[in-house]
PDB file of C-alpha atoms and ligand atoms in Angstrom:
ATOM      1  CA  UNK A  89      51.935  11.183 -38.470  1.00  0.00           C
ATOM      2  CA  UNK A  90      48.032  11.068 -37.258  1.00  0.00           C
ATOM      3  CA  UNK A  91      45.861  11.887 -39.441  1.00  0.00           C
ATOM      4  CA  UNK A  92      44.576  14.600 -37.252  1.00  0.00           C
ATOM      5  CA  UNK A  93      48.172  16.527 -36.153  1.00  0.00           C
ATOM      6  CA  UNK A  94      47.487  18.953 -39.023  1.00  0.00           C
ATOM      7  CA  UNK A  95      49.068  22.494 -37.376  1.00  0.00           C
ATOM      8  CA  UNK A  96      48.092  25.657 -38.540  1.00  0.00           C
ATOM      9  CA  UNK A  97      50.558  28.319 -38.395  1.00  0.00           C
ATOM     10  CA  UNK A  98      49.879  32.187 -38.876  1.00  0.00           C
ATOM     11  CA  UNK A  99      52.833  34.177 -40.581  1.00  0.00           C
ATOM     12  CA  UNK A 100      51.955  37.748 -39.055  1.00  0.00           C
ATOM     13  CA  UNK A 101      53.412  40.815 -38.042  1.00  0.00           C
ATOM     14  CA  UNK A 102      51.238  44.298 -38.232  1.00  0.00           C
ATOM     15  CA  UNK A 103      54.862  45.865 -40.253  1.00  0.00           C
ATOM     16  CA  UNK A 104      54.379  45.950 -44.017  1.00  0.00           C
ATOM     17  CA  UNK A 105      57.369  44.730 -46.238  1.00  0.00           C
ATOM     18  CA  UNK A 106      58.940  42.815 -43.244  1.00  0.00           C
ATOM     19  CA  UNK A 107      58.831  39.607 -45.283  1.00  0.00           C
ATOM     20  CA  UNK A 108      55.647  37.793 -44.187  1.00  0.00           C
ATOM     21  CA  UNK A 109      54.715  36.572 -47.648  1.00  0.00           C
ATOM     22  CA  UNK A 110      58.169  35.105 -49.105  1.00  0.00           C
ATOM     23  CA  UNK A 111      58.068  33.272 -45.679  1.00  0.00           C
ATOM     24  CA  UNK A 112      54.604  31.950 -46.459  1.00  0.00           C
ATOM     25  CA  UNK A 113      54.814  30.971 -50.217  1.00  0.00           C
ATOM     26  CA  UNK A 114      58.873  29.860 -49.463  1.00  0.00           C
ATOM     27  CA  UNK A 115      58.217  27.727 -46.024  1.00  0.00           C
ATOM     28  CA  UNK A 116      54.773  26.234 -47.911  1.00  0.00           C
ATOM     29  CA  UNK A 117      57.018  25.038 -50.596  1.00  0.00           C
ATOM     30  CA  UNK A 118      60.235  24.010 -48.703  1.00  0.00           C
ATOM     31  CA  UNK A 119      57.902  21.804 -46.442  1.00  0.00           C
ATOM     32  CA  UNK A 120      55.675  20.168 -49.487  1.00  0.00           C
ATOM     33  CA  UNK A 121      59.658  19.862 -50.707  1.00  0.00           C
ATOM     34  CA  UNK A 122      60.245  17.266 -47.201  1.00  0.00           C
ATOM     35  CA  UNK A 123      57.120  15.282 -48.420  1.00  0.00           C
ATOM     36  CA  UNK A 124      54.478  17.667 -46.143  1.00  0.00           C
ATOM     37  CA  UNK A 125      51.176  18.340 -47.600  1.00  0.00           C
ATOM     38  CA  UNK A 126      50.394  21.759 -47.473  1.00  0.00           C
ATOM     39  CA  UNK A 127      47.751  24.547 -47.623  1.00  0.00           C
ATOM     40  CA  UNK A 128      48.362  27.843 -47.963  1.00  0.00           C
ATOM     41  CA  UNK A 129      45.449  30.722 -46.926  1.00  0.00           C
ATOM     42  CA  UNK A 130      46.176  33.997 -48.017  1.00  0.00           C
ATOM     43  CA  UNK A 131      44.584  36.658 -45.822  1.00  0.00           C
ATOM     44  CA  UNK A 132      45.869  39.654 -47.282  1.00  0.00           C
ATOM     45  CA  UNK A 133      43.722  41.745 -49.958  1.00  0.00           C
ATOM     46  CA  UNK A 134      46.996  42.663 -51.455  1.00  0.00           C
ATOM     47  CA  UNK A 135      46.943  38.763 -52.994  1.00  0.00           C
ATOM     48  CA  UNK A 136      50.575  38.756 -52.604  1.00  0.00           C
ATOM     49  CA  UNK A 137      50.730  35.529 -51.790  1.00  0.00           C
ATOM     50  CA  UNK A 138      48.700  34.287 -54.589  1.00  0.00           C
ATOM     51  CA  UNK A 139      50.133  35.455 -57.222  1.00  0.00           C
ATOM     52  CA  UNK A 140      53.782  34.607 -55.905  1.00  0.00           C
ATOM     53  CA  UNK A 141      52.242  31.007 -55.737  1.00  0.00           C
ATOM     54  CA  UNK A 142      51.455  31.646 -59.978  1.00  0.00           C
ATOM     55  CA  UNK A 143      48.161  32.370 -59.147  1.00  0.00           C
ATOM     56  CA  UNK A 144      46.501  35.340 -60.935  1.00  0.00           C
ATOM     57  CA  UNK A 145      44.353  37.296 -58.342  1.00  0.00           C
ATOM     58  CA  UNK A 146      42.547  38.783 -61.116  1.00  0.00           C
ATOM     59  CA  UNK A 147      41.481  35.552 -62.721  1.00  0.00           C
ATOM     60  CA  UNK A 148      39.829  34.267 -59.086  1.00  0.00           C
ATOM     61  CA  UNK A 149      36.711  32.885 -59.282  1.00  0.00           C
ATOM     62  CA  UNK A 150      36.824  31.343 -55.807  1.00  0.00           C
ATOM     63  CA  UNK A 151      38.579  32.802 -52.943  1.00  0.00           C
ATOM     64  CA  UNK A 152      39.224  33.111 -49.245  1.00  0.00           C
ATOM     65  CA  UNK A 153      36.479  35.583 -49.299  1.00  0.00           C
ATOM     66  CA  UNK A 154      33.711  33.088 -50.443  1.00  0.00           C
ATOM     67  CA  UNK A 155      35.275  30.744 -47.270  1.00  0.00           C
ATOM     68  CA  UNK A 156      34.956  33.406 -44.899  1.00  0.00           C
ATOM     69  CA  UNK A 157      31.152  34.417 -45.751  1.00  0.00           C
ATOM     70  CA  UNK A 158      30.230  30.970 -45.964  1.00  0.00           C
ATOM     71  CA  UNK A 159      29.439  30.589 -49.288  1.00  0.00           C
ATOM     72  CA  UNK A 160      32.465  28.040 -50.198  1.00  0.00           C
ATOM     73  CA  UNK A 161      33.816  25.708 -48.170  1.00  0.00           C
ATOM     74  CA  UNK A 162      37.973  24.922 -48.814  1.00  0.00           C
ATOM     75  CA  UNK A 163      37.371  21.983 -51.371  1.00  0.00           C
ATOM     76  CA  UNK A 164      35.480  24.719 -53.547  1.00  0.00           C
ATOM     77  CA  UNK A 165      37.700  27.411 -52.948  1.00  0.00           C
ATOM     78  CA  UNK A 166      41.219  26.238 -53.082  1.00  0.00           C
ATOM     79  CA  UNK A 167      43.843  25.966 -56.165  1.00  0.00           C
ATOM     80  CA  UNK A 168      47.063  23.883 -56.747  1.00  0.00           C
ATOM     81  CA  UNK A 169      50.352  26.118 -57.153  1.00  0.00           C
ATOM     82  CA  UNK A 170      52.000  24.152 -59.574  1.00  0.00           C
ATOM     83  CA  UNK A 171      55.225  25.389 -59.155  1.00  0.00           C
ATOM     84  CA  UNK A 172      55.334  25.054 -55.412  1.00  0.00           C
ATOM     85  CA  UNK A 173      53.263  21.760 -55.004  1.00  0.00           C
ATOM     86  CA  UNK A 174      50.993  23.105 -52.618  1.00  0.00           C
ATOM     87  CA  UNK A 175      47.354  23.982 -52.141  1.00  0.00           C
ATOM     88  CA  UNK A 176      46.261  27.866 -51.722  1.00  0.00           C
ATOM     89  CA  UNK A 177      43.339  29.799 -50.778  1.00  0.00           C
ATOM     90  CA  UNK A 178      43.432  32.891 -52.771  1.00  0.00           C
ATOM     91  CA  UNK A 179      43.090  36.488 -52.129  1.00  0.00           C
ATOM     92  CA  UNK A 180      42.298  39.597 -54.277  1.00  0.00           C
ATOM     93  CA  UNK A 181      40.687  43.303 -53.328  1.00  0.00           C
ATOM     94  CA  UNK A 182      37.414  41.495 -52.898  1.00  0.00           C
ATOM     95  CA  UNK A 183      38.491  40.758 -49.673  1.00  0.00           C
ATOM     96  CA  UNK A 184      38.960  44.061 -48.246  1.00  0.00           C
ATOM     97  CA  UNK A 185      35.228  43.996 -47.863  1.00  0.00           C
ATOM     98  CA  UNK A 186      34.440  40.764 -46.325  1.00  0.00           C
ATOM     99  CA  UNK A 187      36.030  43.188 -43.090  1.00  0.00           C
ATOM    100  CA  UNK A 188      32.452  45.027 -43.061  1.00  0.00           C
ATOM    101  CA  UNK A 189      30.288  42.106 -44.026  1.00  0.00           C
ATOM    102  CA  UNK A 190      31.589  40.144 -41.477  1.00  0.00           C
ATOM    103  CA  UNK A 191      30.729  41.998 -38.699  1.00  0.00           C
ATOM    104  CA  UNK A 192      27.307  41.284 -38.994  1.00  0.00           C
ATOM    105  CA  UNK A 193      27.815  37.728 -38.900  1.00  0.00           C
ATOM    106  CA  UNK A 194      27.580  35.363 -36.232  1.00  0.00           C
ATOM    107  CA  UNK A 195      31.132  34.047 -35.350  1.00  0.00           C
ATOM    108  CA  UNK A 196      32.974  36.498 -37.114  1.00  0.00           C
ATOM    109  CA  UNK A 197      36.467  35.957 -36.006  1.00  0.00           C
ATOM    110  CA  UNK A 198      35.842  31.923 -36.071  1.00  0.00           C
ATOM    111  CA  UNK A 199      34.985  31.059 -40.099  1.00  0.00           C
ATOM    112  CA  UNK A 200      38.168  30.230 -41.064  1.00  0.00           C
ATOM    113  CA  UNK A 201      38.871  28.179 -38.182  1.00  0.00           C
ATOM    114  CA  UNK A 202      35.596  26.472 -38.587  1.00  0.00           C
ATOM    115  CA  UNK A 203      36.267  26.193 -42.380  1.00  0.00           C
ATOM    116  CA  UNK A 204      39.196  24.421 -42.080  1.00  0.00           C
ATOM    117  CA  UNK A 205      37.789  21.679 -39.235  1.00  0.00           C
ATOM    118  CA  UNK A 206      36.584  19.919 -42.249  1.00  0.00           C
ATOM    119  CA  UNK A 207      39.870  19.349 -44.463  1.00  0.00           C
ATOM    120  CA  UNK A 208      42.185  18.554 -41.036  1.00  0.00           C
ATOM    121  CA  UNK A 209      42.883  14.931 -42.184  1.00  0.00           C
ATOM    122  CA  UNK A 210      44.064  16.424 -45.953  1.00  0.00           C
ATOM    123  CA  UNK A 211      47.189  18.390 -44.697  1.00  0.00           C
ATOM    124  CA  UNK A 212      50.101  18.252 -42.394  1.00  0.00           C
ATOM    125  CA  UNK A 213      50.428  22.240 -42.254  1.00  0.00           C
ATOM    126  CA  UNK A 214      48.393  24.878 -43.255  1.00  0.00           C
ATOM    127  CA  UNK A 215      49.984  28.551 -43.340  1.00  0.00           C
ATOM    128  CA  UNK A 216      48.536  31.336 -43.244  1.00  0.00           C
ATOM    129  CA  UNK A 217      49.826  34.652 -44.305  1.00  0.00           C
ATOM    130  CA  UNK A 218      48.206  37.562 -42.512  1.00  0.00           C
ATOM    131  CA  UNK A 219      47.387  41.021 -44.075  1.00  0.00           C
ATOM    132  CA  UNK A 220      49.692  44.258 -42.599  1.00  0.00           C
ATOM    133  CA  UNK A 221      47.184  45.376 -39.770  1.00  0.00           C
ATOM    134  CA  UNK A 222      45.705  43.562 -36.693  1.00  0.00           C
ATOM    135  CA  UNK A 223      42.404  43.373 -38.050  1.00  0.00           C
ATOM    136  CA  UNK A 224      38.872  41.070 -38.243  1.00  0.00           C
ATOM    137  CA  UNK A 225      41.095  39.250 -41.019  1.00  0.00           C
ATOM    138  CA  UNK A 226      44.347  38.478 -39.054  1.00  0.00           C
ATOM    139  CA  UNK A 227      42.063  38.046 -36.176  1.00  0.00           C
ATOM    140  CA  UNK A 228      40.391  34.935 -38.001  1.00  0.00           C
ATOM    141  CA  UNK A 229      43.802  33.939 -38.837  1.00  0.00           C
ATOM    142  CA  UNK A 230      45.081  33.719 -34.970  1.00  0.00           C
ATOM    143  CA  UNK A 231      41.967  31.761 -33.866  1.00  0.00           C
ATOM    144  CA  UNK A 232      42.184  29.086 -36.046  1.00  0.00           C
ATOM    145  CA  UNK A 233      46.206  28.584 -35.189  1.00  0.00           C
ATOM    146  CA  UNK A 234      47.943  27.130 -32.821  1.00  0.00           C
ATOM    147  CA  UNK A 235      50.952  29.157 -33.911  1.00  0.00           C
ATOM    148  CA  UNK A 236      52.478  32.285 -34.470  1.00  0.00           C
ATOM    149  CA  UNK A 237      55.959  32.709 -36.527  1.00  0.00           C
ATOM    150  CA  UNK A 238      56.882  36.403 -36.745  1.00  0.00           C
ATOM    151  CA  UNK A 239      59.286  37.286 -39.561  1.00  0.00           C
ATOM    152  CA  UNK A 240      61.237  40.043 -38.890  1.00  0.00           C
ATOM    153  CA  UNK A 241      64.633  42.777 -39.738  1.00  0.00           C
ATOM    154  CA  UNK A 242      66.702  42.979 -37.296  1.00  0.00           C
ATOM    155  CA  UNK A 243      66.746  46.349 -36.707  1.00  0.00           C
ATOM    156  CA  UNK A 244      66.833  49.096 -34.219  1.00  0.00           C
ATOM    157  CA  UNK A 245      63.154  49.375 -32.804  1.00  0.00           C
ATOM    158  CA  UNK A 246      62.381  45.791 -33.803  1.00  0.00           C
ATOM    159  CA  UNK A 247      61.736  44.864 -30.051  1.00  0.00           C
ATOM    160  CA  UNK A 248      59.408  47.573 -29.498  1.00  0.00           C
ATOM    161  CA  UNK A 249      57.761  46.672 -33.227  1.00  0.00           C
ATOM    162  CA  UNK A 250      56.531  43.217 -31.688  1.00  0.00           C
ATOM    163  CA  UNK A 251      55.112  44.615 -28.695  1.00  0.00           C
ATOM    164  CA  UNK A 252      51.211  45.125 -29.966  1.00  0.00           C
ATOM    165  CA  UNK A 253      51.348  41.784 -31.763  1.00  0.00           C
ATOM    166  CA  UNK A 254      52.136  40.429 -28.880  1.00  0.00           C
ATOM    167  CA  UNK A 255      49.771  41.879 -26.974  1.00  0.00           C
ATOM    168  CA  UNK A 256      46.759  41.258 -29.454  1.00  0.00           C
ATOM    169  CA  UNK A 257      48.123  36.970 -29.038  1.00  0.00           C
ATOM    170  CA  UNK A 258      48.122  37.708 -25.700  1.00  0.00           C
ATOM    171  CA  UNK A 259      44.749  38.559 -25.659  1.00  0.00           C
ATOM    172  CA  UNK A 260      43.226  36.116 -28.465  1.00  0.00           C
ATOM    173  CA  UNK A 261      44.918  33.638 -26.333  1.00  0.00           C
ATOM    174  CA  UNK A 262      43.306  34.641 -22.877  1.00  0.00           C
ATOM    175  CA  UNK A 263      39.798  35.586 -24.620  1.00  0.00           C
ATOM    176  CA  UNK A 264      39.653  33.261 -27.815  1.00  0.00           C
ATOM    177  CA  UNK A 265      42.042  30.603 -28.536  1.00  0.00           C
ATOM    178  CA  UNK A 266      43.922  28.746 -25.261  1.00  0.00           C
ATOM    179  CA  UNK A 267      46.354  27.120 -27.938  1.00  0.00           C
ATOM    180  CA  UNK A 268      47.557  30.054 -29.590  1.00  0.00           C
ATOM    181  CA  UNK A 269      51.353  30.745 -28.958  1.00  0.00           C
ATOM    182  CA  UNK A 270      54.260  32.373 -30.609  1.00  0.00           C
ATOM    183  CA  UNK A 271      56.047  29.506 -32.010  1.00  0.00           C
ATOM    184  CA  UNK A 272      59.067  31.859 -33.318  1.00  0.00           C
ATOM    185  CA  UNK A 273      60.795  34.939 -34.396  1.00  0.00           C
ATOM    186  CA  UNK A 274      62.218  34.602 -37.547  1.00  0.00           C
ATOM    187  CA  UNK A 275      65.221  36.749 -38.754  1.00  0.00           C
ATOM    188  CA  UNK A 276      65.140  37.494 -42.453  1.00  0.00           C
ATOM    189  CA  UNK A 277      66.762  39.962 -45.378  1.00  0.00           C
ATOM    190  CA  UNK A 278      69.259  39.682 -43.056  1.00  0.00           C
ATOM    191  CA  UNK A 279      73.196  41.204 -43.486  1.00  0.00           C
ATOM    192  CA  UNK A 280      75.706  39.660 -41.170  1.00  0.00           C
ATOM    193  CA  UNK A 281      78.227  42.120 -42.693  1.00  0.00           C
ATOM    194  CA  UNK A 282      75.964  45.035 -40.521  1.00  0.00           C
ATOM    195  CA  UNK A 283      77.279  45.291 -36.697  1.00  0.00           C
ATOM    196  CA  UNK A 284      73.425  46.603 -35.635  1.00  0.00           C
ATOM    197  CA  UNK A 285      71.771  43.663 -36.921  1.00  0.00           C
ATOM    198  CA  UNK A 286      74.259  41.447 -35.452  1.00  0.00           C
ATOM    199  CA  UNK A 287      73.407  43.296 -32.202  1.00  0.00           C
ATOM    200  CA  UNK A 288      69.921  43.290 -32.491  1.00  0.00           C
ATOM    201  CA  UNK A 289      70.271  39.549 -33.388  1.00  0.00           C
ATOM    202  CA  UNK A 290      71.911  38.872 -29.966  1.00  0.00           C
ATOM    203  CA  UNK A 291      69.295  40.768 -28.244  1.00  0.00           C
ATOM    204  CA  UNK A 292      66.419  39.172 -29.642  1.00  0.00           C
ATOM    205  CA  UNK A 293      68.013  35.535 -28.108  1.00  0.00           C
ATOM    206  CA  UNK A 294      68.652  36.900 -24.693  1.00  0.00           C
ATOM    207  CA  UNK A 295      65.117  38.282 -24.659  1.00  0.00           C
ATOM    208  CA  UNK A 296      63.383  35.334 -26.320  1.00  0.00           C
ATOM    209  CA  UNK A 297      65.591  32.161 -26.085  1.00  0.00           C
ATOM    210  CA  UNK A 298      64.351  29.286 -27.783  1.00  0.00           C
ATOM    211  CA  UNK A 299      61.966  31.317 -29.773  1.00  0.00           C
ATOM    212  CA  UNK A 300      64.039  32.430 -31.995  1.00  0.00           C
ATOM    213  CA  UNK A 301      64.369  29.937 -34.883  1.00  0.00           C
ATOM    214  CA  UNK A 302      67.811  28.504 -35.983  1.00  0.00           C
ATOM    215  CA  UNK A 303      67.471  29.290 -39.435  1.00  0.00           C
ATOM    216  CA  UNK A 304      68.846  32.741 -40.392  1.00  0.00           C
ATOM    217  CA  UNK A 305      67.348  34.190 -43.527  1.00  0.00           C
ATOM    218  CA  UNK A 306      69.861  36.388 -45.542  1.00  0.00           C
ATOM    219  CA  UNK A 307      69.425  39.221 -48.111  1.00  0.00           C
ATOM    220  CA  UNK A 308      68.906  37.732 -51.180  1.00  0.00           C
ATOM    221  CA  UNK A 309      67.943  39.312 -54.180  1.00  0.00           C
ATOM    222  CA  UNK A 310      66.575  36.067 -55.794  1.00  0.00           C
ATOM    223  CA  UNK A 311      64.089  35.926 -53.141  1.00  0.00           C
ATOM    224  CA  UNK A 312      62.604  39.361 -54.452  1.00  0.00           C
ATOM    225  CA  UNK A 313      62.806  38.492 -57.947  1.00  0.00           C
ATOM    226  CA  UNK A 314      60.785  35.026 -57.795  1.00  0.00           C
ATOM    227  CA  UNK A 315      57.435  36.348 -56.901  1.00  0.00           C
ATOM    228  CA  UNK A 316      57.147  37.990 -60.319  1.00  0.00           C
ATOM    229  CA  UNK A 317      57.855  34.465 -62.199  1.00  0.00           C
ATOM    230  CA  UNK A 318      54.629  33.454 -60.211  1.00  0.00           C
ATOM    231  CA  UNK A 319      57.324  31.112 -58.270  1.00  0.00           C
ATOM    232  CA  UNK A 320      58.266  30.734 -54.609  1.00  0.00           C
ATOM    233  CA  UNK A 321      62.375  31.234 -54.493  1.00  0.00           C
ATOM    234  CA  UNK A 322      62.948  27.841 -53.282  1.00  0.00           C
ATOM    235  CA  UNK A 323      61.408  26.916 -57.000  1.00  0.00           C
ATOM    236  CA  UNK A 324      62.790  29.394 -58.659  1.00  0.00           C
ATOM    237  CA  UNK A 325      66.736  29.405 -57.937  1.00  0.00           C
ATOM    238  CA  UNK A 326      67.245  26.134 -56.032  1.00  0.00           C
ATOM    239  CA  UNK A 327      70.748  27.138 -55.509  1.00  0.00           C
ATOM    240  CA  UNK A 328      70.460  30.636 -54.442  1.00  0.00           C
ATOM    241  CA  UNK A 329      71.192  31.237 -50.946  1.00  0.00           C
ATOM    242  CA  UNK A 330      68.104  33.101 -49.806  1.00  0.00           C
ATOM    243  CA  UNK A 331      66.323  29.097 -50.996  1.00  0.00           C
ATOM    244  CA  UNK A 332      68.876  27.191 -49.089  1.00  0.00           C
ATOM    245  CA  UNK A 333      68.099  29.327 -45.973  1.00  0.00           C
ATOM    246  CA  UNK A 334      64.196  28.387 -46.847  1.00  0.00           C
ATOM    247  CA  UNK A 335      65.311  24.855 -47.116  1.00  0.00           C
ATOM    248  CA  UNK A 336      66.815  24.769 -44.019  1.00  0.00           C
ATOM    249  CA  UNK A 337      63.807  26.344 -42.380  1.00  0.00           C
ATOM    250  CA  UNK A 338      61.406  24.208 -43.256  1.00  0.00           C
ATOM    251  CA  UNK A 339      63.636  20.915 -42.081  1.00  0.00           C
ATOM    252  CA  UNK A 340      63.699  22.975 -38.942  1.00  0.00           C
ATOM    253  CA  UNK A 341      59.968  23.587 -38.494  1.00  0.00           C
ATOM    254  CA  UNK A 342      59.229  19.985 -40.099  1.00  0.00           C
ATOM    255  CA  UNK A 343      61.822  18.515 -37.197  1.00  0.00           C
ATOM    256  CA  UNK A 344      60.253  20.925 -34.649  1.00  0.00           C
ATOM    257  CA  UNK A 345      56.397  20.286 -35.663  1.00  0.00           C
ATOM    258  CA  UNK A 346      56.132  16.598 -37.339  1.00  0.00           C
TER     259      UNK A 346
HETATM  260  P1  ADP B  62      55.224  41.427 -46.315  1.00  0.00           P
HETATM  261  O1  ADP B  62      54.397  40.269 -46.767  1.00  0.00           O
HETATM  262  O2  ADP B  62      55.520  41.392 -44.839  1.00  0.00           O
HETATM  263  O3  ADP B  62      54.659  42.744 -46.724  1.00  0.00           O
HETATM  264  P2  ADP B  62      57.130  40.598 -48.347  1.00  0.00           P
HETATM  265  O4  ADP B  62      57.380  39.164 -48.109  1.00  0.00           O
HETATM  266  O5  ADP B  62      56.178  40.962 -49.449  1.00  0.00           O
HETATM  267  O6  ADP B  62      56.680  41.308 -46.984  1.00  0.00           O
HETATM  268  O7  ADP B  62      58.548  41.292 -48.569  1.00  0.00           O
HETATM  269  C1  ADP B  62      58.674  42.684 -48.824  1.00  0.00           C
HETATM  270  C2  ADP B  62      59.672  42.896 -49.956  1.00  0.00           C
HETATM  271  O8  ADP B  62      60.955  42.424 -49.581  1.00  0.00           O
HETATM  272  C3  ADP B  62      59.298  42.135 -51.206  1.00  0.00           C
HETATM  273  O9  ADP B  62      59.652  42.915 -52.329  1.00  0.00           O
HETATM  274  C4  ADP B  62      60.152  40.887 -51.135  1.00  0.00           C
HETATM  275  O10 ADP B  62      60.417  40.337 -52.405  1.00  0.00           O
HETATM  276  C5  ADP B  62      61.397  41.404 -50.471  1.00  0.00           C
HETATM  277  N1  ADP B  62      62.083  40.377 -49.665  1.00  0.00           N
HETATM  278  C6  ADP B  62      61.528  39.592 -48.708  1.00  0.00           C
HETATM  279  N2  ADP B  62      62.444  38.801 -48.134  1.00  0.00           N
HETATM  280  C7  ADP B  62      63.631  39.068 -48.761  1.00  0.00           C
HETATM  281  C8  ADP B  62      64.969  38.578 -48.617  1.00  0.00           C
HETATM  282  N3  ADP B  62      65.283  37.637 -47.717  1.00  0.00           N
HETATM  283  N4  ADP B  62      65.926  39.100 -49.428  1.00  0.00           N
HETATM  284  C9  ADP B  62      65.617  40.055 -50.325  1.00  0.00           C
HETATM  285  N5  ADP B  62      64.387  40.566 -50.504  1.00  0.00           N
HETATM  286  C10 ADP B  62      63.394  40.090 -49.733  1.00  0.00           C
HETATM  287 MG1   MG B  63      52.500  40.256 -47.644  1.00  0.00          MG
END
């Protein structure tokens, strides 16, 4: 791979609890398992992301906040999950107020992008998991990326769910970032034994075709337990199904991406 094909992939969807960070932490650790070196930035206050990667938001003395005001650059700011054998930007409540100090920089919706210029010949994927809103944060997120995978249920208003985020790429695209494009819809927690999400399933290919990723990701309770070990699930219970379906999606994106 050239030394310059490193992609950067936003993990977003305005929903809360639709399953943006076990994506993150499990797809960041399924690809460094295919040999991929990978960063993960986690753009969420909520520090979900860090701490599922066994990172303890409290103890942060460097974060994704110091990268976005400037004061850090990613060399000083990052951390190496252990468990998952990847790289991560932190996040804790600090961040919820880099929104307001931001706006009164120059830029605003470009630092991270501009931030991570300088480490582009140190990773083959850097993921970024976006914070529950369509804010200055996720915003920063979409202009540095040149893709977009949406996690999502498949349940009854799902279709109508995607509608502003696809809007607000629509627009970052047209106004901010030519390359930006929704690389692919996701399904997760997902019950085969329920007839609506099988339906919903089936409408989400005839609407969007080759966007919709292979990889199916199922219910899977080990999933939901591993964040609290400080452990992506594909770490955590190799075996479990929920890790094999991780597995498999990261091949896929690995195949599909370099
Ligand atoms: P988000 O980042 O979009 O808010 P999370 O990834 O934190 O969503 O997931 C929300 C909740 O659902 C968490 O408790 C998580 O552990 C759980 N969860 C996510 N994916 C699965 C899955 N495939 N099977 C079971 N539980 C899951
Ligand atoms: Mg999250």
């Amino acid at each position: 791979m050239p030394a310059d094909r490193m992609r950067i992939f936003c993990v977003a969807n305005q929903k809360g609890g639709v399953g943006k960070t076990t994506t993150t932490v499990n797809l960041a650790a399924g690809l460094a398992l295919e040999g991929r070196r990978v960063l993960v930035v986690d753009l969420d206050p909520q520090g979900n992301a860090t701490m599922g990667s066994g990172i303890d938001k409290r103890q942060l003395d460097a974060s994704v906040y110091d990268l976005l005001l400037g004061a850090l650059g990613v060399p000083e700011a990052r951390r190496r999950s252990d468990k998952g054998s990847y790289d991560i930007i932190g996040a804790n409540r600090e961040l919820a107020g880099a929104e307001v100090e931001l706006v009164a920089l120059e830029q605003r919706e470009r630092r991270l992008k501009q931030a991570l210029a300088a480490v582009r010949e140190e990773y083959d994927f850097v993921l970024v998991d976006c914070p529950p809103s369509l804010s200055l944060l996720t915003l920063n997120g979409l202009v540095a990326a040149h893709g977009v995978i949406v996690p999502m249920q498949c349940e009854y208003f799902a279709l109508e769910g995607l509608s502003d985020l696809v809007n607000t790429i629509k627009q970052v695209h047209a106004n901010l970032n030519p390359e930006l494009q929704i690389i692919g819809l996701l399904r997760v927690m997902f019950d085969p034994r329920i007839t609506l999400q099988q339906q919903v399933s089936e409408q989400l290919k005839a609407h969007f075709g080759a966007k919709v990723f292979d990889t199916v990701i199922p219910r899977n309770v080990r999933l939901a337990e591993a964040p609290s070990y400080g452990q992506p699930g594909v770490v955590f219970d190799p075996a479990s199904k929920g890790a094999q379906a991780f597995r498999e999606f990261a091949r896929e994106v690995a195949r599909r991406f370099g």
